[in-house]
Amino acid sequence: MAPQHAPASLKLAAQQPSPTWLGLDVKRHQQDGERAIVEFVARLRYGGGKAQRMHEISRFVREEGRWYYVDGQFPESQ
């Protein structure tokens, strides 16, 4: 995550039940110099619950040779 966009704490370890990641499908990516967009669908499950999908279009920026997540949008369900 880009330092200027990162929250003080994500508290990911506190998620209960913690997610089990089932897969990642990158739908598209576009790079324009030091900026990029990645559209993906991640599949996950919490505990023994039903599998869920997370569809996101994310923005990234490259700083000092490293790519950082900036933010993302969740497109409307199709």
PDB file of N, CA and C in Angstrom:
ATOM      1  N   MET A   1       0.841  -1.163   0.000  1.00  0.00           N
ATOM      2  CA  MET A   1       0.000   0.000   0.000  1.00  0.00           C
ATOM      3  C   MET A   1       0.893   1.235   0.000  1.00  0.00           C
ATOM      4  N   ALA A   2       0.556   2.204  -0.813  1.00  0.00           N
ATOM      5  CA  ALA A   2       1.331   3.441  -0.878  1.00  0.00           C
ATOM      6  C   ALA A   2       1.301   4.124   0.487  1.00  0.00           C
ATOM      7  N   PRO A   3       2.457   4.496   1.017  1.00  0.00           N
ATOM      8  CA  PRO A   3       2.498   5.072   2.372  1.00  0.00           C
ATOM      9  C   PRO A   3       1.553   6.250   2.577  1.00  0.00           C
ATOM     10  N   GLN A   4       1.401   7.114   1.593  1.00  0.00           N
ATOM     11  CA  GLN A   4       0.526   8.276   1.764  1.00  0.00           C
ATOM     12  C   GLN A   4      -0.958   7.911   1.769  1.00  0.00           C
ATOM     13  N   HIS A   5      -1.298   6.667   1.397  1.00  0.00           N
ATOM     14  CA  HIS A   5      -2.688   6.220   1.379  1.00  0.00           C
ATOM     15  C   HIS A   5      -2.980   5.169   2.446  1.00  0.00           C
ATOM     16  N   ALA A   6      -1.965   4.721   3.160  1.00  0.00           N
ATOM     17  CA  ALA A   6      -2.128   3.625   4.118  1.00  0.00           C
ATOM     18  C   ALA A   6      -2.748   4.118   5.426  1.00  0.00           C
ATOM     19  N   PRO A   7      -3.721   3.371   5.945  1.00  0.00           N
ATOM     20  CA  PRO A   7      -4.256   3.714   7.266  1.00  0.00           C
ATOM     21  C   PRO A   7      -3.219   3.368   8.337  1.00  0.00           C
ATOM     22  N   ALA A   8      -3.403   3.891   9.522  1.00  0.00           N
ATOM     23  CA  ALA A   8      -2.469   3.624  10.620  1.00  0.00           C
ATOM     24  C   ALA A   8      -2.404   2.131  10.926  1.00  0.00           C
ATOM     25  N   SER A   9      -3.543   1.430  10.830  1.00  0.00           N
ATOM     26  CA  SER A   9      -3.584  -0.001  11.105  1.00  0.00           C
ATOM     27  C   SER A   9      -4.703  -0.633  10.290  1.00  0.00           C
ATOM     28  N   LEU A  10      -4.445  -1.808   9.749  1.00  0.00           N
ATOM     29  CA  LEU A  10      -5.478  -2.539   9.017  1.00  0.00           C
ATOM     30  C   LEU A  10      -6.191  -3.552   9.901  1.00  0.00           C
ATOM     31  N   LYS A  11      -5.547  -3.989  10.982  1.00  0.00           N
ATOM     32  CA  LYS A  11      -6.106  -4.962  11.928  1.00  0.00           C
ATOM     33  C   LYS A  11      -6.525  -6.251  11.233  1.00  0.00           C
ATOM     34  N   LEU A  12      -5.739  -6.668  10.242  1.00  0.00           N
ATOM     35  CA  LEU A  12      -6.072  -7.893   9.509  1.00  0.00           C
ATOM     36  C   LEU A  12      -6.004  -9.127  10.390  1.00  0.00           C
ATOM     37  N   ALA A  13      -5.058  -9.166  11.319  1.00  0.00           N
ATOM     38  CA  ALA A  13      -4.919 -10.325  12.196  1.00  0.00           C
ATOM     39  C   ALA A  13      -6.117 -10.477  13.128  1.00  0.00           C
ATOM     40  N   ALA A  14      -6.882  -9.397  13.328  1.00  0.00           N
ATOM     41  CA  ALA A  14      -8.027  -9.429  14.233  1.00  0.00           C
ATOM     42  C   ALA A  14      -9.289  -9.981  13.574  1.00  0.00           C
ATOM     43  N   GLN A  15      -9.265 -10.205  12.262  1.00  0.00           N
ATOM     44  CA  GLN A  15     -10.449 -10.727  11.581  1.00  0.00           C
ATOM     45  C   GLN A  15     -10.755 -12.133  12.095  1.00  0.00           C
ATOM     46  N   GLN A  16     -11.971 -12.327  12.594  1.00  0.00           N
ATOM     47  CA  GLN A  16     -12.388 -13.638  13.080  1.00  0.00           C
ATOM     48  C   GLN A  16     -13.760 -13.949  12.527  1.00  0.00           C
ATOM     49  N   PRO A  17     -13.942 -15.061  11.867  1.00  0.00           N
ATOM     50  CA  PRO A  17     -12.856 -15.967  11.503  1.00  0.00           C
ATOM     51  C   PRO A  17     -12.008 -15.342  10.402  1.00  0.00           C
ATOM     52  N   SER A  18     -10.771 -15.752  10.337  1.00  0.00           N
ATOM     53  CA  SER A  18      -9.887 -15.222   9.307  1.00  0.00           C
ATOM     54  C   SER A  18     -10.278 -15.802   7.949  1.00  0.00           C
ATOM     55  N   PRO A  19     -10.075 -15.045   6.882  1.00  0.00           N
ATOM     56  CA  PRO A  19     -10.463 -15.542   5.562  1.00  0.00           C
ATOM     57  C   PRO A  19      -9.514 -16.626   5.063  1.00  0.00           C
ATOM     58  N   THR A  20     -10.071 -17.554   4.316  1.00  0.00           N
ATOM     59  CA  THR A  20      -9.282 -18.524   3.566  1.00  0.00           C
ATOM     60  C   THR A  20      -9.396 -18.101   2.116  1.00  0.00           C
ATOM     61  N   TRP A  21      -8.256 -17.790   1.491  1.00  0.00           N
ATOM     62  CA  TRP A  21      -8.262 -17.329   0.102  1.00  0.00           C
ATOM     63  C   TRP A  21      -8.303 -18.538  -0.813  1.00  0.00           C
ATOM     64  N   LEU A  22      -9.253 -18.562  -1.737  1.00  0.00           N
ATOM     65  CA  LEU A  22      -9.492 -19.708  -2.614  1.00  0.00           C
ATOM     66  C   LEU A  22      -8.961 -19.508  -4.022  1.00  0.00           C
ATOM     67  N   GLY A  23      -8.740 -18.280  -4.430  1.00  0.00           N
ATOM     68  CA  GLY A  23      -8.240 -18.058  -5.780  1.00  0.00           C
ATOM     69  C   GLY A  23      -8.243 -16.593  -6.160  1.00  0.00           C
ATOM     70  N   LEU A  24      -7.519 -16.305  -7.218  1.00  0.00           N
ATOM     71  CA  LEU A  24      -7.411 -14.944  -7.744  1.00  0.00           C
ATOM     72  C   LEU A  24      -7.392 -15.019  -9.260  1.00  0.00           C
ATOM     73  N   ASP A  25      -8.269 -14.250  -9.896  1.00  0.00           N
ATOM     74  CA  ASP A  25      -8.341 -14.193 -11.356  1.00  0.00           C
ATOM     75  C   ASP A  25      -8.146 -12.739 -11.776  1.00  0.00           C
ATOM     76  N   VAL A  26      -7.023 -12.445 -12.423  1.00  0.00           N
ATOM     77  CA  VAL A  26      -6.763 -11.094 -12.916  1.00  0.00           C
ATOM     78  C   VAL A  26      -7.474 -10.953 -14.262  1.00  0.00           C
ATOM     79  N   LYS A  27      -8.445 -10.064 -14.319  1.00  0.00           N
ATOM     80  CA  LYS A  27      -9.256  -9.863 -15.524  1.00  0.00           C
ATOM     81  C   LYS A  27      -8.550  -8.987 -16.555  1.00  0.00           C
ATOM     82  N   ARG A  28      -7.879  -7.935 -16.077  1.00  0.00           N
ATOM     83  CA  ARG A  28      -7.144  -7.056 -16.996  1.00  0.00           C
ATOM     84  C   ARG A  28      -6.162  -6.218 -16.196  1.00  0.00           C
ATOM     85  N   HIS A  29      -5.189  -5.712 -16.910  1.00  0.00           N
ATOM     86  CA  HIS A  29      -4.249  -4.765 -16.305  1.00  0.00           C
ATOM     87  C   HIS A  29      -3.799  -3.795 -17.389  1.00  0.00           C
ATOM     88  N   GLN A  30      -3.594  -2.549 -16.971  1.00  0.00           N
ATOM     89  CA  GLN A  30      -3.145  -1.501 -17.879  1.00  0.00           C
ATOM     90  C   GLN A  30      -2.069  -0.706 -17.163  1.00  0.00           C
ATOM     91  N   GLN A  31      -0.967  -0.484 -17.839  1.00  0.00           N
ATOM     92  CA  GLN A  31       0.103   0.325 -17.264  1.00  0.00           C
ATOM     93  C   GLN A  31       0.308   1.557 -18.121  1.00  0.00           C
ATOM     94  N   ASP A  32       0.446   2.697 -17.449  1.00  0.00           N
ATOM     95  CA  ASP A  32       0.726   3.965 -18.108  1.00  0.00           C
ATOM     96  C   ASP A  32       1.867   4.612 -17.331  1.00  0.00           C
ATOM     97  N   GLY A  33       3.090   4.312 -17.740  1.00  0.00           N
ATOM     98  CA  GLY A  33       4.250   4.846 -17.045  1.00  0.00           C
ATOM     99  C   GLY A  33       4.354   4.323 -15.633  1.00  0.00           C
ATOM    100  N   GLU A  34       4.247   5.223 -14.657  1.00  0.00           N
ATOM    101  CA  GLU A  34       4.397   4.867 -13.243  1.00  0.00           C
ATOM    102  C   GLU A  34       3.060   4.570 -12.567  1.00  0.00           C
ATOM    103  N   ARG A  35       2.005   4.451 -13.354  1.00  0.00           N
ATOM    104  CA  ARG A  35       0.674   4.152 -12.810  1.00  0.00           C
ATOM    105  C   ARG A  35       0.107   2.921 -13.511  1.00  0.00           C
ATOM    106  N   ALA A  36      -0.729   2.183 -12.799  1.00  0.00           N
ATOM    107  CA  ALA A  36      -1.334   0.986 -13.380  1.00  0.00           C
ATOM    108  C   ALA A  36      -2.715   0.761 -12.774  1.00  0.00           C
ATOM    109  N   ILE A  37      -3.538   0.045 -13.528  1.00  0.00           N
ATOM    110  CA  ILE A  37      -4.860  -0.382 -13.083  1.00  0.00           C
ATOM    111  C   ILE A  37      -4.924  -1.891 -13.230  1.00  0.00           C
ATOM    112  N   VAL A  38      -5.436  -2.569 -12.204  1.00  0.00           N
ATOM    113  CA  VAL A  38      -5.603  -4.019 -12.238  1.00  0.00           C
ATOM    114  C   VAL A  38      -7.035  -4.329 -11.831  1.00  0.00           C
ATOM    115  N   GLU A  39      -7.725  -5.092 -12.671  1.00  0.00           N
ATOM    116  CA  GLU A  39      -9.064  -5.562 -12.330  1.00  0.00           C
ATOM    117  C   GLU A  39      -8.960  -7.044 -12.007  1.00  0.00           C
ATOM    118  N   PHE A  40      -9.518  -7.432 -10.865  1.00  0.00           N
ATOM    119  CA  PHE A  40      -9.396  -8.831 -10.446  1.00  0.00           C
ATOM    120  C   PHE A  40     -10.660  -9.289  -9.729  1.00  0.00           C
ATOM    121  N   VAL A  41     -10.788 -10.605  -9.649  1.00  0.00           N
ATOM    122  CA  VAL A  41     -11.821 -11.240  -8.828  1.00  0.00           C
ATOM    123  C   VAL A  41     -11.097 -12.204  -7.896  1.00  0.00           C
ATOM    124  N   ALA A  42     -11.240 -11.980  -6.600  1.00  0.00           N
ATOM    125  CA  ALA A  42     -10.669 -12.874  -5.594  1.00  0.00           C
ATOM    126  C   ALA A  42     -11.810 -13.693  -4.996  1.00  0.00           C
ATOM    127  N   ARG A  43     -11.520 -14.952  -4.678  1.00  0.00           N
ATOM    128  CA  ARG A  43     -12.511 -15.817  -4.044  1.00  0.00           C
ATOM    129  C   ARG A  43     -12.013 -16.164  -2.644  1.00  0.00           C
ATOM    130  N   LEU A  44     -12.910 -16.069  -1.671  1.00  0.00           N
ATOM    131  CA  LEU A  44     -12.534 -16.326  -0.289  1.00  0.00           C
ATOM    132  C   LEU A  44     -13.699 -16.909   0.494  1.00  0.00           C
ATOM    133  N   ARG A  45     -13.358 -17.443   1.665  1.00  0.00           N
ATOM    134  CA  ARG A  45     -14.371 -18.017   2.557  1.00  0.00           C
ATOM    135  C   ARG A  45     -13.984 -17.644   3.978  1.00  0.00           C
ATOM    136  N   TYR A  46     -14.978 -17.309   4.789  1.00  0.00           N
ATOM    137  CA  TYR A  46     -14.767 -17.036   6.203  1.00  0.00           C
ATOM    138  C   TYR A  46     -15.246 -18.239   7.001  1.00  0.00           C
ATOM    139  N   GLY A  47     -14.343 -18.834   7.770  1.00  0.00           N
ATOM    140  CA  GLY A  47     -14.705 -20.012   8.557  1.00  0.00           C
ATOM    141  C   GLY A  47     -15.239 -21.097   7.645  1.00  0.00           C
ATOM    142  N   GLY A  48     -16.314 -21.737   8.020  1.00  0.00           N
ATOM    143  CA  GLY A  48     -16.924 -22.772   7.193  1.00  0.00           C
ATOM    144  C   GLY A  48     -18.054 -22.234   6.351  1.00  0.00           C
ATOM    145  N   GLY A  49     -18.110 -20.922   6.211  1.00  0.00           N
ATOM    146  CA  GLY A  49     -19.208 -20.288   5.476  1.00  0.00           C
ATOM    147  C   GLY A  49     -19.133 -20.477   3.978  1.00  0.00           C
ATOM    148  N   LYS A  50     -20.083 -19.870   3.319  1.00  0.00           N
ATOM    149  CA  LYS A  50     -20.210 -19.917   1.862  1.00  0.00           C
ATOM    150  C   LYS A  50     -19.073 -19.121   1.202  1.00  0.00           C
ATOM    151  N   ALA A  51     -18.559 -19.623   0.098  1.00  0.00           N
ATOM    152  CA  ALA A  51     -17.518 -18.908  -0.651  1.00  0.00           C
ATOM    153  C   ALA A  51     -18.075 -17.587  -1.168  1.00  0.00           C
ATOM    154  N   GLN A  52     -17.225 -16.559  -1.180  1.00  0.00           N
ATOM    155  CA  GLN A  52     -17.617 -15.232  -1.630  1.00  0.00           C
ATOM    156  C   GLN A  52     -16.656 -14.755  -2.712  1.00  0.00           C
ATOM    157  N   ARG A  53     -17.103 -13.776  -3.487  1.00  0.00           N
ATOM    158  CA  ARG A  53     -16.273 -13.158  -4.515  1.00  0.00           C
ATOM    159  C   ARG A  53     -16.052 -11.695  -4.175  1.00  0.00           C
ATOM    160  N   MET A  54     -14.859 -11.208  -4.450  1.00  0.00           N
ATOM    161  CA  MET A  54     -14.562  -9.793  -4.296  1.00  0.00           C
ATOM    162  C   MET A  54     -14.023  -9.307  -5.641  1.00  0.00           C
ATOM    163  N   HIS A  55     -14.788  -8.464  -6.308  1.00  0.00           N
ATOM    164  CA  HIS A  55     -14.424  -7.933  -7.623  1.00  0.00           C
ATOM    165  C   HIS A  55     -13.968  -6.496  -7.406  1.00  0.00           C
ATOM    166  N   GLU A  56     -12.731  -6.183  -7.809  1.00  0.00           N
ATOM    167  CA  GLU A  56     -12.189  -4.855  -7.565  1.00  0.00           C
ATOM    168  C   GLU A  56     -11.393  -4.369  -8.768  1.00  0.00           C
ATOM    169  N   ILE A  57     -11.442  -3.067  -8.980  1.00  0.00           N
ATOM    170  CA  ILE A  57     -10.578  -2.393  -9.942  1.00  0.00           C
ATOM    171  C   ILE A  57      -9.663  -1.513  -9.101  1.00  0.00           C
ATOM    172  N   SER A  58      -8.383  -1.872  -9.069  1.00  0.00           N
ATOM    173  CA  SER A  58      -7.411  -1.233  -8.176  1.00  0.00           C
ATOM    174  C   SER A  58      -6.461  -0.332  -8.939  1.00  0.00           C
ATOM    175  N   ARG A  59      -6.036   0.744  -8.268  1.00  0.00           N
ATOM    176  CA  ARG A  59      -5.024   1.638  -8.832  1.00  0.00           C
ATOM    177  C   ARG A  59      -3.709   1.425  -8.076  1.00  0.00           C
ATOM    178  N   PHE A  60      -2.618   1.416  -8.840  1.00  0.00           N
ATOM    179  CA  PHE A  60      -1.280   1.248  -8.285  1.00  0.00           C
ATOM    180  C   PHE A  60      -0.377   2.364  -8.795  1.00  0.00           C
ATOM    181  N   VAL A  61       0.675   2.646  -8.041  1.00  0.00           N
ATOM    182  CA  VAL A  61       1.675   3.625  -8.447  1.00  0.00           C
ATOM    183  C   VAL A  61       3.054   3.008  -8.175  1.00  0.00           C
ATOM    184  N   ARG A  62       4.010   3.276  -9.075  1.00  0.00           N
ATOM    185  CA  ARG A  62       5.369   2.781  -8.877  1.00  0.00           C
ATOM    186  C   ARG A  62       6.224   3.908  -8.321  1.00  0.00           C
ATOM    187  N   GLU A  63       6.846   3.630  -7.184  1.00  0.00           N
ATOM    188  CA  GLU A  63       7.742   4.584  -6.526  1.00  0.00           C
ATOM    189  C   GLU A  63       9.052   3.868  -6.213  1.00  0.00           C
ATOM    190  N   GLU A  64      10.139   4.455  -6.670  1.00  0.00           N
ATOM    191  CA  GLU A  64      11.480   3.889  -6.450  1.00  0.00           C
ATOM    192  C   GLU A  64      11.542   2.413  -6.847  1.00  0.00           C
ATOM    193  N   GLY A  65      10.912   2.089  -7.984  1.00  0.00           N
ATOM    194  CA  GLY A  65      10.977   0.745  -8.538  1.00  0.00           C
ATOM    195  C   GLY A  65      10.016  -0.267  -7.934  1.00  0.00           C
ATOM    196  N   ARG A  66       9.198   0.133  -6.967  1.00  0.00           N
ATOM    197  CA  ARG A  66       8.253  -0.788  -6.325  1.00  0.00           C
ATOM    198  C   ARG A  66       6.820  -0.337  -6.597  1.00  0.00           C
ATOM    199  N   TRP A  67       5.928  -1.310  -6.833  1.00  0.00           N
ATOM    200  CA  TRP A  67       4.518  -1.012  -7.053  1.00  0.00           C
ATOM    201  C   TRP A  67       3.786  -0.981  -5.729  1.00  0.00           C
ATOM    202  N   TYR A  68       2.913   0.038  -5.558  1.00  0.00           N
ATOM    203  CA  TYR A  68       2.122   0.199  -4.345  1.00  0.00           C
ATOM    204  C   TYR A  68       0.650   0.358  -4.693  1.00  0.00           C
ATOM    205  N   TYR A  69      -0.187  -0.282  -3.900  1.00  0.00           N
ATOM    206  CA  TYR A  69      -1.638  -0.129  -4.005  1.00  0.00           C
ATOM    207  C   TYR A  69      -2.015   1.275  -3.550  1.00  0.00           C
ATOM    208  N   VAL A  70      -2.884   1.947  -4.310  1.00  0.00           N
ATOM    209  CA  VAL A  70      -3.363   3.278  -3.953  1.00  0.00           C
ATOM    210  C   VAL A  70      -4.796   3.191  -3.408  1.00  0.00           C
ATOM    211  N   ASP A  71      -5.705   2.669  -4.224  1.00  0.00           N
ATOM    212  CA  ASP A  71      -7.090   2.500  -3.812  1.00  0.00           C
ATOM    213  C   ASP A  71      -7.803   1.616  -4.823  1.00  0.00           C
ATOM    214  N   GLY A  72      -9.067   1.348  -4.565  1.00  0.00           N
ATOM    215  CA  GLY A  72      -9.837   0.490  -5.471  1.00  0.00           C
ATOM    216  C   GLY A  72     -11.307   0.823  -5.437  1.00  0.00           C
ATOM    217  N   GLN A  73     -11.995   0.357  -6.470  1.00  0.00           N
ATOM    218  CA  GLN A  73     -13.452   0.517  -6.581  1.00  0.00           C
ATOM    219  C   GLN A  73     -14.048  -0.845  -6.820  1.00  0.00           C
ATOM    220  N   PHE A  74     -15.249  -1.046  -6.302  1.00  0.00           N
ATOM    221  CA  PHE A  74     -15.978  -2.274  -6.520  1.00  0.00           C
ATOM    222  C   PHE A  74     -17.032  -2.013  -7.591  1.00  0.00           C
ATOM    223  N   PRO A  75     -16.839  -2.548  -8.802  1.00  0.00           N
ATOM    224  CA  PRO A  75     -17.831  -2.306  -9.856  1.00  0.00           C
ATOM    225  C   PRO A  75     -19.156  -2.970  -9.518  1.00  0.00           C
ATOM    226  N   GLU A  76     -20.210  -2.461 -10.092  1.00  0.00           N
ATOM    227  CA  GLU A  76     -21.518  -3.042  -9.861  1.00  0.00           C
ATOM    228  C   GLU A  76     -21.532  -4.482 -10.305  1.00  0.00           C
ATOM    229  N   SER A  77     -22.296  -5.301  -9.598  1.00  0.00           N
ATOM    230  CA  SER A  77     -22.417  -6.723  -9.956  1.00  0.00           C
ATOM    231  C   SER A  77     -23.022  -6.851 -11.343  1.00  0.00           C
ATOM    232  N   GLN A  78     -22.525  -7.831 -12.052  1.00  0.00           N
ATOM    233  CA  GLN A  78     -23.017  -8.055 -13.424  1.00  0.00           C
ATOM    234  C   GLN A  78     -23.990  -9.191 -13.448  1.00  0.00           C
TER     235      GLN A  78
END
